[in-house]
XYZ file of C-alpha atoms in Angstrom:
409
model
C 23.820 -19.994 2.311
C 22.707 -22.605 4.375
C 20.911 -22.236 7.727
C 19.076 -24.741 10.470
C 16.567 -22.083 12.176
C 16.750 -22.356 15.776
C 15.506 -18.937 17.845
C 18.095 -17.864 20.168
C 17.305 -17.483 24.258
C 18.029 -13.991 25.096
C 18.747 -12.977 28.284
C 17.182 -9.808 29.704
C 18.236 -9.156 32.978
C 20.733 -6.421 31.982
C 17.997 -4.556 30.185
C 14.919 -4.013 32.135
C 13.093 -5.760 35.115
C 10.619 -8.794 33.969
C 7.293 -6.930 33.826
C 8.590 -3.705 32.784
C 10.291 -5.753 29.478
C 7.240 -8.469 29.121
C 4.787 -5.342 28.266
C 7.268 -3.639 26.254
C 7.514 -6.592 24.033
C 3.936 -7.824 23.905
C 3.464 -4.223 23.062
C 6.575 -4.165 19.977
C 5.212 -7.225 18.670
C 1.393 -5.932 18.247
C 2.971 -2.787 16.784
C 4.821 -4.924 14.059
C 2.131 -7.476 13.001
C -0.648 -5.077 13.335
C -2.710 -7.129 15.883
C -4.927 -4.650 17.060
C -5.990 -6.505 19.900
C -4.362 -5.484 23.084
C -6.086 -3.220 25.880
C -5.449 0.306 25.447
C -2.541 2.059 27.670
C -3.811 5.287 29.876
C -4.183 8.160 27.465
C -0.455 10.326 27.926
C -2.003 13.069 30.232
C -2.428 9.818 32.779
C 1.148 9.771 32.989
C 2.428 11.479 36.080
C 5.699 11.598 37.193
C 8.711 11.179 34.367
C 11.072 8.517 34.562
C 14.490 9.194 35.866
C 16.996 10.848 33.491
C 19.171 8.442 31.967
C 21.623 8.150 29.337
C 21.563 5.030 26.799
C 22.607 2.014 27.802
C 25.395 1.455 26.064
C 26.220 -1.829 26.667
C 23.111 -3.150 26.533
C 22.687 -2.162 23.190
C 26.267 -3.518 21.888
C 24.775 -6.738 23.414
C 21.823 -6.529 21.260
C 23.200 -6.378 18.200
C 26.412 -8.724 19.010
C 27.211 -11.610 16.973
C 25.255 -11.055 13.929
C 25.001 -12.415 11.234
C 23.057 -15.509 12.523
C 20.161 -16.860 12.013
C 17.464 -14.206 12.593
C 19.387 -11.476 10.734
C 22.551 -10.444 8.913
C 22.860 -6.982 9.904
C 21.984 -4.166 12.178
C 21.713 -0.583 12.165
C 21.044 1.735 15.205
C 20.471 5.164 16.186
C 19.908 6.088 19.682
C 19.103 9.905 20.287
C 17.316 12.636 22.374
C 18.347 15.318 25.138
C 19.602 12.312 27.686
C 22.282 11.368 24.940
C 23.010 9.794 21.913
C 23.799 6.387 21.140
C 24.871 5.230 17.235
C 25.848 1.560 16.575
C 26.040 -1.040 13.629
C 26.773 -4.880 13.107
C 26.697 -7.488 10.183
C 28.033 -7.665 6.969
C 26.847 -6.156 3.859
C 26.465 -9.360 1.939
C 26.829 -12.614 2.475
C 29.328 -13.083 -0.505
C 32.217 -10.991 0.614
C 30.810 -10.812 4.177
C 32.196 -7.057 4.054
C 31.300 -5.211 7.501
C 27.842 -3.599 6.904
C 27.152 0.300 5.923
C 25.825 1.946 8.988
C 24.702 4.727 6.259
C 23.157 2.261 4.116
C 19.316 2.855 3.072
C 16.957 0.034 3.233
C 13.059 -0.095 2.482
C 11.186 1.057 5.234
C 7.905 -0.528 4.647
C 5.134 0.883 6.716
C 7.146 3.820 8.243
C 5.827 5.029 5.073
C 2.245 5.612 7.051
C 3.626 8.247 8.946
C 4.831 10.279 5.883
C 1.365 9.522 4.646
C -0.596 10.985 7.500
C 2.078 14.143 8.268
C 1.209 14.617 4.317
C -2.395 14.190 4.858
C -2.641 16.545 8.118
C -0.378 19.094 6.535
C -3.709 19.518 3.951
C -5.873 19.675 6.841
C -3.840 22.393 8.265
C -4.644 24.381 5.099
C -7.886 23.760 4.986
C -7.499 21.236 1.671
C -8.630 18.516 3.403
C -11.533 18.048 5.950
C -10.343 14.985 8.302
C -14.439 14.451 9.094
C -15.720 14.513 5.292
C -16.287 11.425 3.728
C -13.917 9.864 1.618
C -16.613 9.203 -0.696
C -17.350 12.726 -1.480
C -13.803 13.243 -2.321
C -13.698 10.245 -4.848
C -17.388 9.089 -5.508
C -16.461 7.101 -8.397
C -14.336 4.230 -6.087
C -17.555 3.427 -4.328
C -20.188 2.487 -6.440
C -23.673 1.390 -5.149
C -23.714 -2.527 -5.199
C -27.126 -4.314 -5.673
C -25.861 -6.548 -2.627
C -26.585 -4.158 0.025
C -24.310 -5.842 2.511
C -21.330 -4.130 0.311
C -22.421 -1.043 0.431
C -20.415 1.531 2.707
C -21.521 4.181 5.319
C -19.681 7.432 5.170
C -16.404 6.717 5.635
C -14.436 10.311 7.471
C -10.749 10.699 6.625
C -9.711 10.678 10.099
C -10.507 6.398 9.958
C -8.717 6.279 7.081
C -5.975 7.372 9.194
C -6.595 5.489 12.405
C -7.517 2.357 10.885
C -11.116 2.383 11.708
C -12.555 2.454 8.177
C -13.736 -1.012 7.746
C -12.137 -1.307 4.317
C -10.827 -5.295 3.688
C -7.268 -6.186 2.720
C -6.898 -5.765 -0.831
C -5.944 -8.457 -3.600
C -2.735 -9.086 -4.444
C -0.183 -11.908 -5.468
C -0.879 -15.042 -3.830
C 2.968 -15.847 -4.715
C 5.013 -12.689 -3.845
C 8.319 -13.451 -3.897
C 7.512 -15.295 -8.066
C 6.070 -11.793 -8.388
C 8.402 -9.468 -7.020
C 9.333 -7.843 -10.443
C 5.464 -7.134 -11.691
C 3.711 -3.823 -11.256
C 0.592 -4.029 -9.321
C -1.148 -0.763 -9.209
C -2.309 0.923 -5.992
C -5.395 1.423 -7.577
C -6.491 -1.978 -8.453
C -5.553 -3.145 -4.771
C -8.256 -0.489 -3.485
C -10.884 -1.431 -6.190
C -10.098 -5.505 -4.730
C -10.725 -4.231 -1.166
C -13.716 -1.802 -1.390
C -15.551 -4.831 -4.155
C -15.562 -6.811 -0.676
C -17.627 -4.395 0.962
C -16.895 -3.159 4.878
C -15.702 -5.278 7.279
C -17.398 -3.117 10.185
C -18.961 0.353 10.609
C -15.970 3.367 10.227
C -15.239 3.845 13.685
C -16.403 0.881 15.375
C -13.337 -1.546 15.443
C -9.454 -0.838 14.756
C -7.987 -3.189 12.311
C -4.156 -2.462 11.083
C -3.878 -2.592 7.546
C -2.034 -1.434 4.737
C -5.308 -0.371 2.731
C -6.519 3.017 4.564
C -2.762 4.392 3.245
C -3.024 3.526 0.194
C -6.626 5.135 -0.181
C -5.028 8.195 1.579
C -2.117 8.060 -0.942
C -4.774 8.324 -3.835
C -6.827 10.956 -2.045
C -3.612 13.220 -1.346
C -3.337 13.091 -5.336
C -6.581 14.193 -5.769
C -6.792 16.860 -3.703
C -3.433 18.317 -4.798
C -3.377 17.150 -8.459
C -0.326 16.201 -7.907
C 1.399 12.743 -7.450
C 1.853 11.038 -3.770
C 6.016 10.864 -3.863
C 6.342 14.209 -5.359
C 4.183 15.731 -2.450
C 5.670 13.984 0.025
C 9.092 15.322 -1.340
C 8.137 18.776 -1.371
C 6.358 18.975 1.990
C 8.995 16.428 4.212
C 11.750 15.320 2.544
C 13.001 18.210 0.778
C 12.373 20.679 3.492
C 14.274 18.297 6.138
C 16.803 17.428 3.802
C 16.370 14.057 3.813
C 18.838 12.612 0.715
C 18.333 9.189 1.631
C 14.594 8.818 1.364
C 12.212 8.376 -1.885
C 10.005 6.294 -3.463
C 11.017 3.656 -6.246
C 7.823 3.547 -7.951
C 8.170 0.422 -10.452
C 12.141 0.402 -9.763
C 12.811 -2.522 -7.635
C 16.055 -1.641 -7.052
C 17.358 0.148 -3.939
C 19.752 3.122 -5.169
C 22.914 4.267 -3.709
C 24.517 2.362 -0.422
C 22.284 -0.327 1.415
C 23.033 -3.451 2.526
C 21.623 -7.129 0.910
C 18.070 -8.390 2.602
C 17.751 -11.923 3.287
C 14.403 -14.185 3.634
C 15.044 -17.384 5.011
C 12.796 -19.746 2.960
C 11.763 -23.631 3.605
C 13.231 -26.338 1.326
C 10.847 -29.429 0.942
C 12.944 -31.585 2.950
C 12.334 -28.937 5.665
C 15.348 -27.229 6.224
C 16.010 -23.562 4.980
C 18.164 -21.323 3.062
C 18.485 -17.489 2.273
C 17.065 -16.106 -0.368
C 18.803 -12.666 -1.377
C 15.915 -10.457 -1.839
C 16.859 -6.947 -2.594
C 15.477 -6.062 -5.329
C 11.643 -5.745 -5.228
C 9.308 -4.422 -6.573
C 7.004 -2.741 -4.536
C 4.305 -0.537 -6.219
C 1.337 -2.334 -4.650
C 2.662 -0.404 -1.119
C 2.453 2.785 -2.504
C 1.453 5.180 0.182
C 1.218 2.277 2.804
C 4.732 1.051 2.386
C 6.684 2.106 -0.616
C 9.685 4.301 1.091
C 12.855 3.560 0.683
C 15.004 5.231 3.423
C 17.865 5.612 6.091
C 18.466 5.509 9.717
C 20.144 9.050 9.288
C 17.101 9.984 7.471
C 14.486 8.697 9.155
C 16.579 9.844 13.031
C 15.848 13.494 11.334
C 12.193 12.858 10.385
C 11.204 11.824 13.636
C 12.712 14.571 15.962
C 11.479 16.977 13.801
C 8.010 15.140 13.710
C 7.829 14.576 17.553
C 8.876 18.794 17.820
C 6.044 20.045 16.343
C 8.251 21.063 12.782
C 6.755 19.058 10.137
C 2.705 18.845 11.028
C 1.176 22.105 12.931
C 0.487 21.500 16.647
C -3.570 21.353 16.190
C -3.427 18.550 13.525
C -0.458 16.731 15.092
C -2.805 16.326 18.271
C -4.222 13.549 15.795
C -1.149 11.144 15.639
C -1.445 11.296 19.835
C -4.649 10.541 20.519
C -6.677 6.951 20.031
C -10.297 7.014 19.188
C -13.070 5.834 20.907
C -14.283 2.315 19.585
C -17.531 0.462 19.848
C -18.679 -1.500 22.885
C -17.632 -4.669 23.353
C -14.433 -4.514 21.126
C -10.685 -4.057 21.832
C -9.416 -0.299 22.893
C -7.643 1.378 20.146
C -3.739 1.331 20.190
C -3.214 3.592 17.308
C -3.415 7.313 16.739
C -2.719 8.813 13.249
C -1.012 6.196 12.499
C 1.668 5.757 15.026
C 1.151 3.244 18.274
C 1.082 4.222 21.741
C 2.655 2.010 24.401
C 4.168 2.562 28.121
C 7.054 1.297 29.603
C 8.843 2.084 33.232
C 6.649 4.644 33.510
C 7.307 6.501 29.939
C 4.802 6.743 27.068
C 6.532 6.106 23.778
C 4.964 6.339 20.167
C 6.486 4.127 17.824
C 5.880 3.061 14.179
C 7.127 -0.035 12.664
C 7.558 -1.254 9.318
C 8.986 -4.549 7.355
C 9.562 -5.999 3.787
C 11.332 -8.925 3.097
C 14.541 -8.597 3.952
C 14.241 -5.537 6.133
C 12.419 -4.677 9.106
C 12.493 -1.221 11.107
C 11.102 0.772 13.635
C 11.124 4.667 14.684
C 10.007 5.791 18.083
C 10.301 8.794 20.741
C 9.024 9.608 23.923
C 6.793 12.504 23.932
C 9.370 14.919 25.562
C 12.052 13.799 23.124
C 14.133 12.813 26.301
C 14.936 9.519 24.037
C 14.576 8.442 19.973
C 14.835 5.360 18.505
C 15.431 4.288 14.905
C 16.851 0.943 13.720
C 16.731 -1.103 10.652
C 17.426 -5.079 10.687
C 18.105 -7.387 7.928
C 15.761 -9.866 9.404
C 15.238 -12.913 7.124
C 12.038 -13.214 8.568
C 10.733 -9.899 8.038
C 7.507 -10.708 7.943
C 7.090 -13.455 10.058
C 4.055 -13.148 12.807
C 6.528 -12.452 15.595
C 8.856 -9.939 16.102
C 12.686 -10.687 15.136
C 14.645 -11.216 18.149
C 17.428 -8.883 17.086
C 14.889 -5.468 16.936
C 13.429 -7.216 20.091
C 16.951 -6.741 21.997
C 17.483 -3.410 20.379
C 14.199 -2.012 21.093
C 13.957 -2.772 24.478
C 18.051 -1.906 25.636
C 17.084 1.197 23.673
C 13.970 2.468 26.192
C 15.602 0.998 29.457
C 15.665 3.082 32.591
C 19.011 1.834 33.825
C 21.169 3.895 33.570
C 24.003 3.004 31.045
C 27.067 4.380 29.108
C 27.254 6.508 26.363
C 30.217 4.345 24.559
């Protein structure tokens, strides 16, 4: 199928007032493409007085996801929740063959949502004592840092806790310059950390915040270690099974998505300069791993995170980690990110929020800290990964956290 790309020119001014929605975004889009770069919001006990009570804005989400499929995605599912009320909505087609109405119950791959399984995993063994979040990484697997004779490579202790705040210093590691010719190989998790630490460290552990996928997928390997057991099958045992959570696994080598979803586009570039999209489904993702490997739903993933944000899936000591940012170097931007999930304020509320994208699909889940208002969605962006954040989760996202105070419909 056929399309010119030409970003639409959304109108906010039935959402939130200018400032209150130009932060909120600046702050959605650094959350997405991992730009680490913004200054850091007042820690939450700053906040002083709540916002008003509201229920979701009904209409302002129906607007949001109107008229799709276009050009910046071909479906959307949403799932508005918390004590003020409840919101559920869903647009698109399935396909673009039969052009079917999408399946609001359809699972989708929820790229680096996957992080906050990791770290609830990871803090879980702290909890019990299996895991020390200030020992070195190194002491737990000695044999993925060796001593190189450049001493520029070499690494200082790296603690767990950067692993899982994205101070560690590790480098991106290698993987297919061509991922979409690739998208049927296997590329282990371990070879992509071997890639990254052979770089040596970008920057001291703790000095700078850099989001990446590579602390995860150490943290996925380390989990194994510790427990002798693999990643998905802890993570099943500890969250998903527990929570009931039918919807959500990992594919491993499979790069097919089982039971319902709906299709994922990427709009690619002909030559001549116009573009098309490319169905792109089925993928195989192994190289995510820990970082990004989940395939879930918004049904799922709306249970995960109100259990999450209530204290039920990490104990209260070691979920303090997800909540608070650490204390960087001089000189260097303030940390947005806690344990993984990103901290942002808007009309007055603090909200922690974790995106995640892979082609075809890109998603977010979110709460206020009182639980007064959830969000989860999942687009079928054909630009998933693109530097900026789709329009469509844009307009959903920000309806979603308004203060005005809409319908429940």
């Amino acid at each position: 199928m056929d399309r010119t790309r030409s970003a639409p020119q959304p109108t906010w001014s039935h959402i939130v007032q200018f400032r209150a929605r130009t932060a909120l975004a600046a702050a959605l889009v650094l959350g997405l493409t991992g730009a680490a770069t913004a200054p850091a919001l007042a820690h939450p006990s700053a906040v002083t007085a709540p916002a008003e009570r509201s229920a979701p804005d009904g209409k302002a989400l129906r607007e949001a996801i109107k008229g799709l499929p276009n050009a910046d995605a071909t479906a959307a599912l949403v799932r508005v929740g918390g004590t003020d009320g409840t919101w559920r909505g869903s647009a698109g087609v399935h396909d673009l063959v039969t052009e079917r109405k999408a399946d609001p119950h359809g699972r989708f791959r929820a790229g680096s949502i996957t992080k906050i399984v990791t770290a609830a995993v990871a803090l879980q063994l702290a909890a019990e004592g299996e895991l020390d979040l200030d020992k070195p990484v190194q002491d737990y697997m000695p044999e993925l840092f060796p001593k190189q004779k450049d001493e520029a490579k070499n690494f200082l202790p790296i603690p767990v806790r950067s692993l899982l705040n994205y101070t560690s210093g590790l480098k991106s590691g290698d993987g297919f310059d061509d991922e979409y010719a690739h998208r049927y190989d296997t590329l282990r998790p371990e070879k992509v950390v071997t890639s990254a630490i052979a770089k040596g460290p970008e920057h001291d552990p703790g000095a700078e915040q850099h989001y990446r996928n590579i602390g995860y997928t150490v943290l996925g390997l380390l989990i194994e270690r510790v427990t002798g057991d693999s990643y998905a099958h802890q993570a099943s045992k500890r969250i998903f099974r527990p929570l009931h959570l039918r919807d959500t696994y990992f594919p491993g080598s499979d790069p097919r998505i089982r039971g319902p979803h709906n299709r994922g586009y990427q709009s690619m570039e002909r030559p001549d300069g116009t573009t098309h999209l490319v169905d792109v489904t089925k993928w195989n993702q192994t190289d995510r791993f820990a970082a990004g490997d989940m395939i879930s739903s918004t049904a799922d993933l709306e249970v995960f995170t109100r259990a999450l944000f209530g204290g039920e899936v990490v104990p209260q000591p070691q979920l303090k980690e997800m909540f608070t940012l650490p204390e960087l170097g001089p000189d260097v931007p303030e940390a947005m990110f806690g344990a993984g999930l990103q901290r942002m304020e808007v009309d007055g509320k603090v909200v922690w929020l974790k995106t995640g994208a892979r082609y075809g699909y890109t998603n977010m889940i979110a709460s206020t800290e009182d639980g007064t208002r959830t969000l989860v969605y999942s687009v079928n962006a054909t630009d998933a990964k693109g530097l900026d954040m789709n329009p469509v989760a844009q307009r959903i996202a920000l309806a979603a956290f308004s203060s005005r105070v809409g319908d429940e419909d």
